[in-house]
Tab-separated table of C-alpha atoms in Angstrom:
chain	number	residue	atom	x	y	z
Y	8	MET	CA	0.000	0.000	0.000
Y	9	ASN	CA	1.334	3.407	-1.059
Y	10	PRO	CA	-0.983	6.172	0.207
Y	11	PHE	CA	0.419	8.639	-2.312
Y	12	ALA	CA	-0.988	6.400	-5.053
Y	13	GLU	CA	-4.500	6.711	-3.598
Y	14	ARG	CA	-6.882	9.273	-5.068
Y	15	PRO	CA	-7.684	11.826	-2.334
Y	16	GLU	CA	-11.140	13.164	-1.609
Y	17	SER	CA	-11.772	16.887	-1.278
Y	18	ILE	CA	-11.008	17.949	2.293
Y	19	GLU	CA	-14.014	20.275	2.279
Y	20	LYS	CA	-16.300	17.262	1.815
Y	21	LEU	CA	-14.942	15.349	4.794
Y	22	PHE	CA	-16.477	17.351	7.644
Y	23	GLU	CA	-18.936	15.408	9.784
Y	24	ASN	CA	-22.251	16.720	11.133
Y	25	TRP	CA	-23.836	16.110	14.529
Y	26	GLN	CA	-25.690	13.081	13.238
Y	27	THR	CA	-22.522	11.258	12.199
Y	28	LEU	CA	-19.983	12.730	14.610
Y	29	TYR	CA	-21.270	11.099	17.807
Y	30	PRO	CA	-20.373	7.374	17.690
Y	31	ARG	CA	-21.869	4.209	19.120
Y	32	SER	CA	-19.797	3.291	22.180
Y	33	TYR	CA	-18.370	-0.192	22.559
Y	34	ASP	CA	-19.720	-2.634	25.146
Y	35	LYS	CA	-17.092	-2.756	27.884
Y	36	ASN	CA	-18.077	-6.343	28.734
Y	37	ALA	CA	-17.781	-7.630	25.180
Y	38	VAL	CA	-15.138	-5.497	23.448
Y	39	ASP	CA	-11.956	-7.189	22.299
Y	40	PRO	CA	-9.057	-5.792	24.376
Y	41	TYR	CA	-7.114	-4.933	21.252
Y	42	THR	CA	-10.049	-3.071	19.734
Y	43	LYS	CA	-9.921	-0.868	22.818
Y	44	THR	CA	-6.155	-0.441	22.644
Y	45	ARG	CA	-6.375	0.501	18.963
Y	46	ILE	CA	-8.903	3.202	19.876
Y	47	ILE	CA	-6.568	4.573	22.550
Y	48	LEU	CA	-3.623	4.434	20.139
Y	49	MET	CA	-5.431	6.408	17.452
Y	50	ASN	CA	-6.801	8.895	19.971
Y	51	GLY	CA	-3.216	9.728	20.908
Y	52	THR	CA	-2.096	9.798	17.283
Y	53	GLU	CA	-4.811	12.317	16.447
Y	54	PHE	CA	-3.908	14.484	19.436
Y	55	GLU	CA	-0.254	14.519	18.390
Y	56	SER	CA	-1.134	15.619	14.855
Y	57	ASN	CA	-3.562	18.239	16.093
Y	58	TRP	CA	-1.139	19.664	18.645
Y	59	PHE	CA	1.773	19.584	16.204
Y	60	SER	CA	-0.361	21.636	13.828
Y	61	HIS	CA	-1.179	24.147	16.566
Y	62	ASN	CA	2.529	24.580	17.289
Y	63	PHE	CA	3.275	24.882	13.569
Y	64	GLU	CA	0.768	27.729	13.308
Y	65	ARG	CA	2.488	29.507	16.192
Y	66	HIS	CA	5.781	29.354	14.306
Y	67	THR	CA	4.790	30.679	10.892
Y	68	THR	CA	3.624	34.116	9.792
Y	69	ASN	CA	2.209	32.908	6.465
Y	70	THR	CA	-1.553	33.369	6.803
Y	71	ASP	CA	-2.375	31.266	3.742
Y	72	LEU	CA	-0.421	28.361	5.210
Y	73	ARG	CA	-2.098	28.895	8.569
Y	74	ARG	CA	-5.511	28.560	6.920
Y	75	GLU	CA	-4.472	25.262	5.349
Y	76	LEU	CA	-3.289	24.009	8.733
Y	77	ALA	CA	-6.512	25.120	10.417
Y	78	LEU	CA	-8.577	23.184	7.886
Y	79	THR	CA	-6.910	19.814	8.417
Y	80	ARG	CA	-6.439	20.446	12.139
Y	81	TYR	CA	-10.165	20.859	12.689
Y	82	LEU	CA	-10.799	17.539	10.981
Y	83	GLU	CA	-8.146	15.906	13.170
Y	84	LYS	CA	-10.017	17.172	16.221
Y	85	GLN	CA	-13.339	15.833	14.923
Y	86	GLN	CA	-11.684	12.454	14.476
Y	87	GLN	CA	-10.132	12.511	17.946
Y	88	LEU	CA	-13.383	13.465	19.652
Y	89	LYS	CA	-15.250	10.697	17.868
Y	90	LEU	CA	-12.654	8.157	18.973
Y	91	SER	CA	-12.727	9.449	22.564
Y	92	LEU	CA	-16.486	8.991	22.739
Y	93	LEU	CA	-16.258	5.331	21.776
Y	94	LYS	CA	-15.488	4.816	25.471
Y	95	PRO	CA	-18.816	3.946	27.144
Y	96	ILE	CA	-20.267	5.919	30.032
Y	97	ASP	CA	-20.236	2.898	32.353
Y	98	GLU	CA	-16.500	2.238	31.962
Y	99	SER	CA	-14.654	3.690	34.956
Y	100	ALA	CA	-11.468	5.712	34.650
Y	101	LEU	CA	-9.460	2.883	36.234
Y	102	GLU	CA	-10.933	0.292	33.871
Y	103	HIS	CA	-10.016	2.532	30.952
Y	104	THR	CA	-6.554	3.021	32.430
Y	105	ILE	CA	-5.923	-0.719	32.172
Y	106	GLY	CA	-6.428	-0.358	28.418
Y	107	TYR	CA	-3.858	2.431	28.322
Y	108	GLU	CA	-1.257	0.281	30.035
Y	109	GLN	CA	-2.020	-2.824	27.998
Y	110	LEU	CA	-1.482	-0.696	24.902
Y	111	ALA	CA	1.780	0.636	26.320
Y	112	VAL	CA	3.066	-2.888	26.962
Y	113	ASP	CA	2.029	-4.612	23.764
Y	114	LEU	CA	2.650	-1.675	21.419
Y	115	THR	CA	6.118	-1.091	22.842
Y	116	ALA	CA	7.015	-4.773	22.642
Y	117	GLU	CA	5.781	-5.061	19.058
Y	118	LEU	CA	7.697	-1.979	17.948
Y	119	ALA	CA	10.851	-3.175	19.715
Y	120	LYS	CA	10.685	-6.428	17.771
Y	121	ARG	CA	10.305	-4.629	14.443
Y	122	VAL	CA	12.683	-1.658	14.483
Y	123	GLY	CA	16.083	-1.864	12.834
Y	124	ASP	CA	17.802	0.824	14.896
Y	125	ALA	CA	19.565	-0.733	17.904
Y	126	TYR	CA	19.525	2.490	19.964
Y	127	LEU	CA	15.774	2.877	19.486
Y	128	LYS	CA	15.225	-0.768	20.405
Y	129	LYS	CA	17.090	-0.228	23.679
Y	130	ALA	CA	14.878	2.778	24.403
Y	131	LEU	CA	11.729	0.756	23.769
Y	132	ASP	CA	12.882	-2.210	25.844
Y	133	PHE	CA	13.839	0.103	28.691
Y	134	ALA	CA	10.472	1.862	28.980
Y	135	LEU	CA	8.574	-1.382	28.327
Y	136	LEU	CA	9.395	-2.686	31.807
Y	137	GLU	CA	8.134	0.533	33.363
Y	138	ASP	CA	4.747	0.520	31.655
Y	139	PHE	CA	4.506	-3.180	32.490
Y	140	ASP	CA	4.868	-2.303	36.173
Y	141	HIS	CA	2.315	0.518	35.872
Y	142	LEU	CA	-0.219	-2.046	34.661
Y	143	TYR	CA	0.402	-4.082	37.822
Y	144	ARG	CA	-0.002	-1.064	40.130
Y	145	TYR	CA	-3.226	0.143	38.495
Y	146	ALA	CA	-4.621	-3.407	38.452
Y	147	ASN	CA	-4.190	-3.620	42.226
Y	148	ARG	CA	-5.880	-0.246	42.676
Y	149	LEU	CA	-8.739	-1.381	40.414
Y	150	GLU	CA	-9.381	-4.574	42.347
Y	151	ALA	CA	-9.198	-2.725	45.664
Y	152	ASP	CA	-11.595	0.021	44.554
Y	153	LYS	CA	-13.983	-1.792	42.209
Y	154	GLY	CA	-13.492	-5.508	42.765
Y	155	VAL	CA	-12.717	-5.823	39.050
Y	156	LEU	CA	-10.018	-8.258	37.930
Y	157	ALA	CA	-7.829	-6.583	35.324
Y	158	GLU	CA	-6.964	-9.942	33.760
Y	159	LYS	CA	-10.488	-10.004	32.326
Y	160	LEU	CA	-10.009	-6.560	30.808
Y	161	VAL	CA	-6.743	-7.518	29.106
Y	162	GLY	CA	-8.222	-10.804	27.898
Y	163	ARG	CA	-5.377	-12.644	29.632
Y	164	TYR	CA	-3.184	-11.653	26.683
Y	165	THR	CA	-0.925	-9.529	28.904
Y	166	GLU	CA	0.502	-10.631	32.235
Y	167	ILE	CA	-0.068	-8.541	35.350
Y	168	MET	CA	2.891	-8.730	37.721
Y	169	PRO	CA	5.750	-6.488	38.844
Y	170	GLY	CA	8.077	-5.081	36.226
Y	171	ARG	CA	10.866	-2.698	37.098
Y	172	PRO	CA	9.189	-1.216	40.204
Y	173	THR	CA	7.683	2.225	39.629
Y	174	ILE	CA	9.633	3.658	42.554
Y	175	ALA	CA	12.780	3.118	40.445
Y	176	HIS	CA	11.425	5.075	37.460
Y	177	HIS	CA	12.083	8.480	38.964
Y	178	ARG	CA	15.278	9.824	37.399
Y	179	HIS	CA	16.941	13.192	37.216
Y	180	PRO	CA	15.366	14.879	34.148
Y	181	ALA	CA	18.758	15.266	32.467
Y	182	ASP	CA	19.038	11.479	32.267
Y	183	ASN	CA	15.828	11.179	30.243
Y	184	VAL	CA	17.159	13.008	27.176
Y	185	ARG	CA	18.132	10.781	24.257
Y	186	ARG	CA	20.228	11.271	21.123
Y	187	SER	CA	18.319	12.404	18.053
Y	188	LEU	CA	18.133	9.885	15.210
Y	189	SER	CA	18.306	10.810	11.525
Y	190	ASN	CA	15.356	10.013	9.280
Y	191	LYS	CA	17.771	9.810	6.358
Y	192	VAL	CA	19.824	7.081	8.035
Y	193	SER	CA	17.275	5.121	10.076
Y	194	ASP	CA	15.133	2.409	8.518
Y	195	LYS	CA	11.531	3.337	7.781
Y	196	MET	CA	10.042	1.259	10.597
Y	197	SER	CA	12.319	2.986	13.104
Y	198	VAL	CA	11.225	6.422	11.870
Y	199	LEU	CA	7.574	5.407	12.161
Y	200	ALA	CA	8.056	3.729	15.539
Y	201	GLY	CA	9.669	6.793	17.080
Y	202	MET	CA	6.703	8.940	16.110
Y	203	ILE	CA	4.104	6.311	17.033
Y	204	ILE	CA	5.428	5.648	20.526
Y	205	THR	CA	5.957	9.338	21.302
Y	206	ALA	CA	2.316	10.080	20.496
Y	207	ALA	CA	1.096	7.082	22.501
Y	208	GLU	CA	3.103	7.983	25.610
Y	209	GLN	CA	2.085	11.622	25.309
Y	210	GLN	CA	-1.572	10.581	25.245
Y	211	THR	CA	-1.044	8.486	28.369
Y	212	MET	CA	0.680	11.362	30.149
Y	213	ASN	CA	-2.150	13.758	29.284
Y	214	TYR	CA	-4.844	11.272	30.298
Y	215	TYR	CA	-3.290	10.706	33.716
Y	216	MET	CA	-2.712	14.429	34.228
Y	217	ASN	CA	-6.380	15.132	33.511
Y	218	ILE	CA	-7.950	12.150	35.243
Y	219	ALA	CA	-5.969	12.477	38.490
Y	220	THR	CA	-8.251	15.196	39.836
Y	221	LEU	CA	-11.339	13.107	39.045
Y	222	ALA	CA	-10.178	9.903	40.746
Y	223	GLU	CA	-12.528	8.593	43.414
Y	224	ASN	CA	-10.156	8.514	46.377
Y	225	GLU	CA	-6.900	9.988	47.545
Y	226	GLN	CA	-4.905	6.803	46.986
Y	227	ALA	CA	-5.922	6.699	43.320
Y	228	ARG	CA	-5.212	10.424	42.924
Y	229	ARG	CA	-1.732	9.933	44.323
Y	230	LEU	CA	-1.085	6.950	42.045
Y	231	TYR	CA	-2.119	8.907	38.952
Y	232	GLU	CA	0.054	11.803	40.100
Y	233	GLU	CA	3.118	9.606	40.419
Y	234	ILE	CA	2.711	7.704	37.171
Y	235	ALA	CA	1.855	10.875	35.229
Y	236	LEU	CA	5.307	12.144	36.181
Y	237	VAL	CA	6.876	8.931	34.912
Y	238	GLU	CA	4.978	9.371	31.643
Y	239	GLU	CA	6.473	12.873	31.422
Y	240	GLU	CA	9.851	11.146	31.597
Y	241	HIS	CA	8.807	8.726	28.869
Y	242	VAL	CA	7.685	11.490	26.522
Y	243	THR	CA	11.029	13.248	26.987
Y	244	HIS	CA	12.750	9.889	26.490
Y	245	TYR	CA	11.019	9.142	23.175
Y	246	GLU	CA	10.655	12.586	21.612
Y	247	GLY	CA	14.405	13.069	21.962
Y	248	LEU	CA	14.882	10.228	19.479
Y	249	MET	CA	12.947	11.981	16.722
Y	250	ASP	CA	14.867	13.752	13.941
Y	251	ALA	CA	15.325	17.294	15.237
Y	252	GLY	CA	16.595	18.429	11.837
Y	253	SER	CA	13.286	18.009	9.991
Y	254	THR	CA	11.555	21.172	8.795
Y	255	TRP	CA	8.002	21.941	9.899
Y	256	LEU	CA	6.587	20.887	6.526
Y	257	GLU	CA	8.664	17.712	6.409
Y	258	SER	CA	7.345	16.860	9.867
Y	259	LEU	CA	3.797	17.626	8.753
Y	260	LEU	CA	4.157	15.156	5.892
Y	261	LEU	CA	5.531	12.503	8.251
Y	262	HIS	CA	2.723	13.034	10.753
Y	263	GLU	CA	0.119	12.486	8.046
Y	264	TYR	CA	1.974	9.460	6.685
Y	265	VAL	CA	2.075	7.900	10.164
Y	266	GLU	CA	-1.668	8.453	10.556
Y	267	CYS	CA	-2.349	6.821	7.196
Y	268	TYR	CA	-0.172	3.851	8.128
Y	269	LEU	CA	-1.831	3.379	11.503
Y	270	TYR	CA	-5.414	3.687	10.236
Y	271	TRP	CA	-4.607	1.216	7.479
Y	272	SER	CA	-3.069	-1.121	10.096
Y	273	CYS	CA	-6.148	-0.786	12.301
Y	274	TYR	CA	-8.424	-1.517	9.355
Y	275	MET	CA	-6.394	-4.567	8.379
Y	276	THR	CA	-6.377	-6.049	11.903
Y	277	GLU	CA	-9.742	-4.975	13.383
Y	278	THR	CA	-12.332	-7.611	14.349
Y	279	ASP	CA	-15.263	-5.303	15.170
Y	280	GLU	CA	-17.101	-4.380	11.964
Y	281	TYR	CA	-18.479	-1.068	13.237
Y	282	ILE	CA	-15.073	0.076	14.489
Y	283	ARG	CA	-13.489	-1.194	11.283
Y	284	SER	CA	-15.755	1.116	9.284
Y	285	LEU	CA	-14.452	4.047	11.345
Y	286	TRP	CA	-10.874	3.075	10.585
Y	287	GLU	CA	-11.722	2.958	6.896
Y	288	ARG	CA	-13.340	6.397	6.919
Y	289	ASN	CA	-10.472	7.924	8.866
Y	290	PHE	CA	-7.955	6.397	6.471
Y	291	VAL	CA	-9.735	8.127	3.591
Y	292	THR	CA	-9.604	11.407	5.513
Y	293	GLU	CA	-5.914	11.024	6.294
Y	294	VAL	CA	-5.076	10.274	2.669
Y	295	ALA	CA	-6.599	13.654	1.819
Y	296	HIS	CA	-4.521	15.280	4.571
Y	297	LEU	CA	-1.388	13.531	3.316
Y	298	HIS	CA	-1.862	14.785	-0.225
Y	299	LYS	CA	-2.421	18.291	1.114
Y	300	ALA	CA	0.836	18.042	3.092
Y	301	LYS	CA	2.576	16.889	-0.084
Y	302	GLU	CA	1.183	19.902	-1.926
Y	303	LEU	CA	2.334	22.312	0.792
Y	304	LEU	CA	5.822	20.775	0.886
Y	305	GLY	CA	6.202	21.341	-2.840
Y	306	LYS	CA	4.701	24.829	-2.763
Y	307	TYR	CA	6.642	26.300	0.150
Y	308	GLU	CA	9.886	24.287	0.212
Y	309	ASN	CA	10.075	23.109	-3.403
Y	310	LYS	CA	10.615	19.539	-2.215
Y	311	ASP	CA	9.335	16.232	-3.502
Y	312	VAL	CA	7.889	13.559	-1.237
Y	313	SER	CA	10.774	11.235	-2.092
Y	314	GLU	CA	13.195	13.599	-0.344
Y	315	VAL	CA	11.377	12.938	2.942
Y	316	ILE	CA	9.974	9.433	2.414
Y	317	PRO	CA	12.134	7.704	-0.235
Y	318	ASP	CA	10.001	4.546	-0.233
Y	319	ALA	CA	6.348	5.293	0.516
Y	320	GLU	CA	5.144	1.677	0.539
Y	321	PHE	CA	3.790	0.817	3.977
Y	322	PRO	CA	5.577	-1.805	6.086
Y	323	GLU	CA	3.504	-4.775	7.218
Y	324	PRO	CA	0.461	-3.697	9.270
Y	325	LEU	CA	1.152	-2.884	12.896
Y	326	SER	CA	-0.593	-5.610	14.872
Y	327	LEU	CA	-1.405	-5.567	18.589
Y	328	HIS	CA	-1.216	-8.992	20.227
Y	329	GLU	CA	0.231	-10.837	23.217
Y	330	ASN	CA	3.968	-10.527	23.903
Y	331	ILE	CA	4.329	-12.531	27.107
Y	332	ASP	CA	7.583	-14.325	26.248
Y	333	TYR	CA	9.224	-11.171	24.929
Y	334	VAL	CA	8.346	-9.120	28.011
Y	335	ARG	CA	9.632	-11.872	30.303
Y	336	LYS	CA	12.970	-11.982	28.455
Y	337	ILE	CA	13.474	-8.216	28.706
Y	338	LEU	CA	12.435	-8.292	32.375
Y	339	GLN	CA	14.943	-11.022	33.149
Y	340	ASP	CA	17.778	-9.296	31.288
Y	341	THR	CA	17.314	-5.603	32.145
Y	342	VAL	CA	15.262	-5.184	35.329
Y	343	GLN	CA	18.213	-3.493	37.081
Y	344	PHE	CA	18.818	-0.962	34.295
Y	345	THR	CA	18.328	2.762	34.601
Y	346	SER	CA	18.926	5.686	32.286
Y	347	HIS	CA	22.379	7.258	32.524
Y	348	HIS	CA	23.257	10.328	30.452
Y	349	GLU	CA	22.048	9.441	26.924
Y	350	ASP	CA	22.255	5.688	27.366
Y	351	TYR	CA	21.484	2.971	29.928
Y	352	ALA	CA	23.394	1.365	32.766
Y	353	ASP	CA	22.959	-1.382	35.320
Y	354	VAL	CA	22.486	0.275	38.720
Y	355	ASN	CA	24.973	-2.272	40.054
Y	356	GLU	CA	27.644	-0.472	38.008
Y	357	LEU	CA	26.645	3.175	38.548
Y	358	PRO	CA	29.018	5.441	40.502
Y	359	ARG	CA	27.673	5.979	44.010
Y	360	ASP	CA	27.665	9.741	43.453
Y	361	SER	CA	25.566	9.529	40.261
Y	362	ARG	CA	22.590	11.861	40.008
Y	363	PHE	CA	20.248	8.859	39.777
Y	364	PHE	CA	20.932	7.904	43.400
Y	365	LYS	CA	20.826	11.532	44.543
Y	366	TYR	CA	17.480	12.138	42.853
Y	367	GLN	CA	16.047	8.881	44.183
Y	368	GLN	CA	16.985	9.869	47.724
Y	369	ALA	CA	15.592	13.379	47.336
Y	370	LEU	CA	12.225	12.229	45.962
Y	371	ASN	CA	11.645	8.790	47.461
Y	372	ALA	CA	13.738	8.653	50.656
Y	373	ASP	CA	13.108	5.170	52.102
Y	374	GLY	CA	10.123	4.589	49.800
Y	375	ALA	CA	7.494	4.322	52.519
Y	376	GLU	CA	5.369	7.179	51.154
Y	377	VAL	CA	5.679	6.429	47.437
Y	378	PRO	CA	2.112	5.972	46.071
Y	379	SER	CA	2.941	3.063	43.755
Y	380	HIS	CA	4.386	1.191	46.734
Y	381	CYS	CA	1.523	2.128	49.041
Y	382	VAL	CA	-1.112	0.719	46.678
Y	383	ILE	CA	0.490	-2.734	46.870
Y	384	GLU	CA	1.085	-2.569	50.601
Y	385	GLU	CA	-2.574	-1.638	51.124
Y	386	HIS	CA	-3.724	-4.565	48.979
Y	387	ILE	CA	-1.495	-6.938	50.938
Y	388	ARG	CA	-2.843	-5.647	54.258
Y	389	ASN	CA	-6.443	-6.114	53.171
Y	390	ASP	CA	-6.193	-9.318	51.099
Y	391	LYS	CA	-3.049	-10.925	52.563
Y	392	LYS	CA	-1.400	-10.802	49.109
Y	393	ASP	CA	-1.105	-8.640	46.022
Y	394	TYR	CA	-3.141	-9.135	42.839
Y	395	ARG	CA	-1.434	-10.736	39.847
Y	396	PHE	CA	-2.152	-12.603	36.658
Y	397	GLU	CA	0.898	-14.584	35.602
Y	398	VAL	CA	1.315	-17.703	33.487
Y	399	SER	CA	4.222	-18.783	35.713
Y	400	PRO	CA	6.339	-17.141	38.436
Y	401	THR	CA	8.215	-14.035	37.348
Y	402	PRO	CA	11.755	-14.696	36.061
Y	403	VAL	CA	13.081	-12.159	38.601
Y	404	LYS	CA	13.351	-13.988	41.929
Y	405	ALA	CA	13.423	-10.759	43.924
Y	406	LEU	CA	9.928	-9.914	42.631
Y	407	ARG	CA	8.222	-13.240	43.375
Y	408	SER	CA	6.813	-12.442	46.805
Y	409	HIS	CA	3.040	-11.922	46.902
Y	410	THR	CA	3.175	-10.599	50.458
Y	411	GLU	CA	5.880	-7.933	50.266
Y	412	ASP	CA	6.381	-5.185	47.691
Y	413	ASN	CA	10.021	-4.923	46.663
Y	414	VAL	CA	11.214	-1.295	46.638
Y	415	THR	CA	14.894	-1.992	45.929
Y	416	VAL	CA	14.917	-3.647	42.490
Y	417	GLY	CA	15.979	-1.207	39.798
Y	418	ARG	CA	17.297	1.373	42.274
Y	419	VAL	CA	19.584	-0.362	44.765
Y	420	PRO	CA	22.804	-2.132	43.704
Y	421	GLY	CA	22.644	-5.878	44.222
Y	422	ALA	CA	18.847	-5.994	44.555
Y	423	ALA	CA	18.569	-8.205	41.470
Y	424	THR	CA	20.672	-9.525	38.623
Y	425	SER	CA	20.358	-8.272	35.044
């Protein structure tokens, strides 16, 4: 599939009215977990494109170009709102949060398996273990608050057990910055993956920032507060990998190409016929946006598409599915890793005066008040054990206890072996 070979519809004819804009929500008790994660993925992708366009407008004085941006941006917002409202009224914020974290785990794992750039793969594998742990923390909060087992929500496709403990995710901000990759050197899947995962993590960060104030109790509010700050780290982590040398119009073209690729992937892998029809319509809309971006690139920068995307054929569709064995392997091999300067290091080998240890001490102290730790301790007090769904015991021996939350793995030398 080459979206530039598709015949675009007129953008002016793609606006929706009130009758078509409000969607039919999915049934939370019947929806396929990966239908829900695709919806969350595309919600974040639309937000990224919309917000990129807003920032573009703030950095150009060309009013004609600003009008073109406003036109496609409004359509992006219509699409995002429609996707947001697929979430049913009776699905709680915590239930929906489980979908966010399942997406984070299985999307990150799938991208890590497909990218050609070794540095990007390390970045994906590193953050994978953190989102995996977030799923475990939220699942325990969900069972404590609602009596809902998160394993049912994830369809038992994704394990729920400790990853690199969330307490260890808090790093000095300077250690979250990565080296910028070059779109002209990186393979196409790596270019796409960097943009896809940045948008997905940004959506998660924004969701937690907004939902924290609406959580039903103080413990949940505190948990959202903590993990939202980790997601801020993740957005910094991933956006730093994107090609900082691209022009605004080159980036616009890439944003639209990514949207086309993802909607096509969703259409090719969707099992719900109603949702599949939405993916198809949105793909048609994004093809029109892509051709407009191509036109603007030629008009204002005198560049051809091939200078930005040399081979416009899509890779294989991006599929969301279980990644249990892959996650376990990364957990076993890198649970003790942290971010150090622009790379990664085993905490067992970090200098004792590194800023990681200093920041950990300043923020967490002995860990007793850290919300992600408290949620597990509370569950253990009330139920005599934590909540998990695992196909076999975790490969990290230090994380196998169901009656004590480990607050040393990933932050204290010698706490585990990677």
